[in-house]
CSV table of C-alpha atoms in Angstrom, one decimal:
chain,number,residue,atom,x,y,z
A,152,UNK,CA,24.3,160.4,-54.8
A,153,UNK,CA,22.3,159.1,-51.4
A,154,UNK,CA,20.0,156.7,-52.0
A,155,UNK,CA,17.7,154.7,-50.0
A,156,UNK,CA,17.2,151.0,-50.4
A,157,UNK,CA,14.6,147.8,-50.0
A,158,UNK,CA,16.5,145.2,-50.9
A,159,UNK,CA,14.2,142.3,-50.0
A,160,UNK,CA,10.7,141.5,-48.3
A,161,UNK,CA,10.1,139.5,-45.8
A,162,UNK,CA,7.2,137.0,-45.6
A,163,UNK,CA,3.9,139.0,-45.1
A,164,UNK,CA,0.8,140.2,-46.3
A,165,UNK,CA,-0.2,142.6,-49.7
A,166,UNK,CA,-1.0,145.2,-46.3
A,167,UNK,CA,2.5,144.9,-44.8
A,168,UNK,CA,4.5,145.3,-48.5
A,169,UNK,CA,2.7,148.1,-48.7
A,170,UNK,CA,3.3,149.7,-45.2
A,171,UNK,CA,7.1,149.1,-46.2
A,172,UNK,CA,6.8,150.6,-49.5
A,173,UNK,CA,5.4,153.6,-48.0
A,174,UNK,CA,7.7,154.0,-45.7
A,175,UNK,CA,10.8,153.8,-48.2
A,176,UNK,CA,9.3,156.4,-49.6
A,177,UNK,CA,8.6,158.7,-46.8
A,178,UNK,CA,12.1,158.3,-45.9
A,179,UNK,CA,13.4,159.2,-49.2
A,180,UNK,CA,10.7,162.6,-49.4
A,181,UNK,CA,12.4,163.3,-46.2
A,182,UNK,CA,16.2,162.6,-47.6
A,183,UNK,CA,15.7,164.3,-50.8
A,184,UNK,CA,17.1,161.1,-52.1
A,185,UNK,CA,16.1,158.5,-54.6
A,186,UNK,CA,15.1,155.1,-53.8
A,187,UNK,CA,15.6,151.9,-55.1
A,188,UNK,CA,13.1,148.5,-54.4
A,189,UNK,CA,12.8,145.3,-55.5
A,190,UNK,CA,10.3,143.6,-57.1
A,191,UNK,CA,7.9,142.8,-54.7
A,192,UNK,CA,3.9,140.7,-55.3
A,193,UNK,CA,1.1,143.7,-55.6
A,194,UNK,CA,3.5,146.8,-57.0
A,195,UNK,CA,2.2,145.8,-60.8
A,196,UNK,CA,-1.5,147.2,-60.0
A,197,UNK,CA,0.1,150.3,-59.4
A,198,UNK,CA,0.8,153.3,-61.6
A,199,UNK,CA,4.0,154.9,-62.1
A,200,UNK,CA,8.1,154.2,-60.9
A,201,UNK,CA,6.9,151.4,-58.0
A,202,UNK,CA,10.8,150.0,-58.2
A,203,UNK,CA,13.0,153.9,-58.1
A,204,UNK,CA,16.6,153.3,-59.7
A,205,UNK,CA,18.0,150.9,-61.1
A,206,UNK,CA,21.4,151.5,-59.9
A,207,UNK,CA,22.3,149.4,-57.0
A,208,UNK,CA,23.6,150.4,-53.5
A,209,UNK,CA,22.2,152.8,-50.7
A,210,UNK,CA,20.7,152.6,-47.3
A,211,UNK,CA,18.8,149.4,-46.6
A,212,UNK,CA,15.6,150.5,-44.8
A,213,UNK,CA,15.1,147.9,-41.9
A,214,UNK,CA,12.0,146.4,-41.7
A,215,UNK,CA,9.0,149.1,-40.6
A,216,UNK,CA,5.5,149.5,-40.6
A,217,UNK,CA,3.1,151.1,-38.9
A,218,UNK,CA,5.0,152.2,-36.3
A,219,UNK,CA,6.8,154.5,-38.6
A,220,UNK,CA,3.4,155.7,-40.6
A,221,UNK,CA,2.6,159.5,-38.8
A,222,UNK,CA,6.6,160.1,-38.6
A,223,UNK,CA,7.1,162.1,-41.5
A,224,UNK,CA,3.9,162.8,-43.6
A,225,UNK,CA,6.0,164.4,-46.6
A,226,UNK,CA,4.1,162.7,-49.5
A,227,UNK,CA,0.4,162.0,-49.3
A,228,UNK,CA,-0.1,157.8,-49.6
A,229,UNK,CA,-2.6,158.5,-52.3
A,230,UNK,CA,0.1,160.3,-54.8
A,231,UNK,CA,2.4,157.6,-54.2
A,232,UNK,CA,-0.4,154.6,-54.5
A,233,UNK,CA,-2.9,155.5,-57.6
A,234,UNK,CA,-4.1,151.5,-58.5
A,235,UNK,CA,-4.3,151.2,-62.4
A,236,UNK,CA,-7.3,149.8,-62.6
A,237,UNK,CA,-10.7,151.3,-60.5
A,238,UNK,CA,-13.9,149.5,-60.1
A,239,UNK,CA,-17.4,151.5,-60.1
A,240,UNK,CA,-18.4,151.4,-56.9
A,241,UNK,CA,-22.4,152.8,-56.4
A,242,UNK,CA,-22.0,156.2,-54.0
A,243,UNK,CA,-22.5,155.7,-50.6
A,244,UNK,CA,-21.4,152.3,-49.9
A,245,UNK,CA,-19.1,151.2,-46.6
A,246,UNK,CA,-17.4,148.1,-46.6
A,247,UNK,CA,-17.2,145.8,-44.2
A,248,UNK,CA,-14.3,143.7,-43.3
A,249,UNK,CA,-13.6,140.9,-40.8
A,250,UNK,CA,-10.6,139.1,-40.4
A,251,UNK,CA,-9.3,136.0,-38.6
A,252,UNK,CA,-7.6,133.1,-39.8
A,253,UNK,CA,-4.1,133.8,-38.3
A,254,UNK,CA,-4.9,136.5,-35.9
A,255,UNK,CA,-7.0,133.8,-33.7
A,256,UNK,CA,-3.2,133.1,-33.0
A,257,UNK,CA,-1.1,136.5,-32.6
A,258,UNK,CA,-4.1,138.2,-30.9
A,259,UNK,CA,-7.7,136.9,-30.5
A,260,UNK,CA,-8.5,140.8,-29.1
A,261,UNK,CA,-7.9,141.3,-32.9
A,262,UNK,CA,-11.2,138.9,-33.8
A,263,UNK,CA,-13.8,141.6,-33.6
A,264,UNK,CA,-17.3,140.0,-32.1
A,265,UNK,CA,-20.9,140.5,-33.6
A,266,UNK,CA,-21.1,143.9,-31.6
A,267,UNK,CA,-19.0,145.9,-33.0
A,268,UNK,CA,-20.0,145.7,-36.2
A,269,UNK,CA,-23.7,145.7,-35.1
A,270,UNK,CA,-23.1,148.6,-33.5
A,271,UNK,CA,-21.4,150.5,-36.3
A,272,UNK,CA,-23.6,149.3,-39.0
A,273,UNK,CA,-26.3,151.4,-37.0
A,274,UNK,CA,-24.5,154.3,-36.8
A,275,UNK,CA,-24.3,154.5,-40.8
A,276,UNK,CA,-27.2,152.8,-41.9
A,277,UNK,CA,-29.2,155.9,-42.4
A,278,UNK,CA,-26.3,157.4,-44.3
A,279,UNK,CA,-25.4,154.9,-47.1
A,280,UNK,CA,-28.0,152.7,-49.7
A,281,UNK,CA,-24.9,149.2,-49.8
A,282,UNK,CA,-22.8,147.3,-47.3
A,283,UNK,CA,-19.8,144.8,-49.3
A,284,UNK,CA,-18.5,142.8,-46.4
A,285,UNK,CA,-15.1,141.1,-46.9
A,286,UNK,CA,-13.2,138.4,-44.9
A,287,UNK,CA,-10.3,136.2,-45.6
A,288,UNK,CA,-12.2,133.8,-42.5
A,289,UNK,CA,-15.8,132.8,-44.3
A,290,UNK,CA,-16.6,131.2,-41.4
A,291,UNK,CA,-16.2,134.1,-38.4
A,292,UNK,CA,-19.4,133.8,-36.0
A,293,UNK,CA,-19.5,137.4,-36.7
A,294,UNK,CA,-19.6,137.2,-40.6
A,295,UNK,CA,-22.5,135.0,-40.2
A,296,UNK,CA,-24.4,137.1,-38.1
A,297,UNK,CA,-23.7,140.5,-40.1
A,298,UNK,CA,-25.0,138.3,-43.2
A,299,UNK,CA,-28.3,137.2,-41.3
A,300,UNK,CA,-28.9,140.6,-39.6
A,301,UNK,CA,-28.3,142.7,-43.0
A,302,UNK,CA,-31.1,140.3,-44.7
A,303,UNK,CA,-33.3,139.9,-41.4
A,304,UNK,CA,-33.1,144.0,-42.2
A,305,UNK,CA,-33.9,144.1,-45.9
A,306,UNK,CA,-30.6,145.9,-46.3
A,307,UNK,CA,-28.5,145.5,-49.8
A,308,UNK,CA,-25.3,143.8,-49.5
A,309,UNK,CA,-22.8,142.3,-51.1
A,310,UNK,CA,-20.0,139.2,-50.6
A,311,UNK,CA,-16.6,139.9,-51.7
A,312,UNK,CA,-15.1,137.0,-54.0
A,313,UNK,CA,-11.7,135.9,-52.0
A,314,UNK,CA,-10.4,134.8,-55.5
A,315,UNK,CA,-8.4,137.4,-56.4
A,316,UNK,CA,-7.4,140.2,-53.4
A,317,UNK,CA,-6.6,142.6,-55.2
A,318,UNK,CA,-10.3,142.7,-56.4
A,319,UNK,CA,-11.4,143.3,-53.1
A,320,UNK,CA,-9.1,145.7,-52.2
A,321,UNK,CA,-9.4,147.7,-55.2
A,322,UNK,CA,-13.3,147.7,-54.3
A,323,UNK,CA,-13.0,148.7,-50.5
A,324,UNK,CA,-10.8,151.2,-51.5
A,325,UNK,CA,-13.5,152.9,-53.5
A,326,UNK,CA,-16.3,152.7,-51.0
A,327,UNK,CA,-17.1,155.9,-49.2
A,328,UNK,CA,-17.0,153.8,-45.8
A,329,UNK,CA,-15.4,151.5,-44.1
A,330,UNK,CA,-15.9,149.5,-41.5
A,331,UNK,CA,-12.1,148.7,-40.7
A,332,UNK,CA,-10.3,146.2,-38.7
A,333,UNK,CA,-6.9,146.3,-37.3
A,334,UNK,CA,-6.0,144.2,-40.6
A,335,UNK,CA,-3.1,145.9,-42.5
A,336,UNK,CA,-5.2,144.8,-46.0
A,337,UNK,CA,-7.7,147.1,-44.8
A,338,UNK,CA,-5.6,150.1,-43.1
A,339,UNK,CA,-4.2,150.2,-46.5
A,340,UNK,CA,-7.4,150.5,-48.5
A,341,UNK,CA,-8.5,152.8,-46.3
A,342,UNK,CA,-6.0,155.3,-47.4
A,343,UNK,CA,-5.7,154.8,-50.6
A,344,UNK,CA,-8.3,155.8,-53.4
A,345,UNK,CA,-11.2,157.9,-52.8
A,346,UNK,CA,-11.2,159.9,-49.0
A,347,UNK,CA,-13.5,157.7,-46.7
A,348,UNK,CA,-14.9,157.7,-43.6
A,349,UNK,CA,-13.6,155.1,-41.1
A,350,UNK,CA,-14.8,153.6,-38.7
A,351,UNK,CA,-12.3,151.1,-35.8
A,352,UNK,CA,-13.1,149.5,-32.4
A,353,UNK,CA,-12.7,151.4,-29.4
A,354,UNK,CA,-12.0,148.5,-27.3
A,355,UNK,CA,-9.1,147.8,-29.7
A,356,UNK,CA,-7.7,151.1,-30.8
A,357,UNK,CA,-8.0,152.2,-27.1
A,358,UNK,CA,-5.7,148.8,-25.5
A,359,UNK,CA,-3.0,149.4,-28.1
A,360,UNK,CA,-2.8,153.0,-27.2
A,361,UNK,CA,-2.9,151.5,-23.8
A,362,UNK,CA,0.2,149.5,-24.7
A,363,UNK,CA,2.5,152.6,-26.8
A,364,UNK,CA,1.6,150.5,-30.4
A,365,UNK,CA,3.0,153.9,-32.2
A,366,UNK,CA,1.0,153.3,-35.1
A,367,UNK,CA,-2.6,153.4,-33.0
A,368,UNK,CA,-1.5,156.4,-30.5
A,369,UNK,CA,-0.9,158.3,-33.4
A,370,UNK,CA,-4.1,157.4,-35.0
A,371,UNK,CA,-5.7,157.6,-31.5
A,372,UNK,CA,-4.5,160.9,-31.6
A,373,UNK,CA,-5.6,162.1,-34.7
A,374,UNK,CA,-4.1,160.2,-37.4
A,375,UNK,CA,-3.3,162.8,-40.2
A,376,UNK,CA,-5.0,163.7,-43.7
A,377,UNK,CA,-4.5,160.6,-45.0
A,378,UNK,CA,-5.9,158.5,-42.1
A,379,UNK,CA,-7.9,159.4,-40.0
A,380,UNK,CA,-10.3,158.2,-37.1
A,381,UNK,CA,-14.2,158.9,-38.2
A,382,UNK,CA,-15.7,157.2,-35.4
A,383,UNK,CA,-14.8,155.0,-32.6
A,384,UNK,CA,-17.4,152.5,-31.9
């Protein structure tokens, strides 16, 4: 029987591994065939059969990410990815994600500034009870400025620990709102777990769409039930 496979993962982060794996499951669903996947760091956090057939062989799927995400919507992200352990997150919590580190070299425009976060917080502050901040780069000026702003306004917030990435990821996946960054780590948390209202940077999304970056083009055009934009700020 025909089978589609991932035989190896390139060196990449958790979000990219999730996207590549999801594309495998989508393609297997589209072809109505089995799938097989090598063990990958992170699959152990999800319920169900994440590795598929134990029989070797098959048609390998080349490395692909967001450009394939909206191409075929046969199986929901929330059916593929069900976390074994879900944190208890208070209702009306908004996650805020900041990405720095390698983004400074990859594309400085992806390191979003304080104005975006300030305007996004103002958009939701009457709708939420608290904020939860997550970042891989705690020295980002935008992180410091957001913390100072929230504190000055007497707004409740917590901070992720960064000691264990799955804890941050799981918490974000159960929030009602996400003020997102362009990070696939945050985007994946957006389409797993609770259905959420997602905010993205208008400047970032429109710039990437103007460059024909397919994921952002598709998202700007409405996305799908798994992942769409609630507000562009």
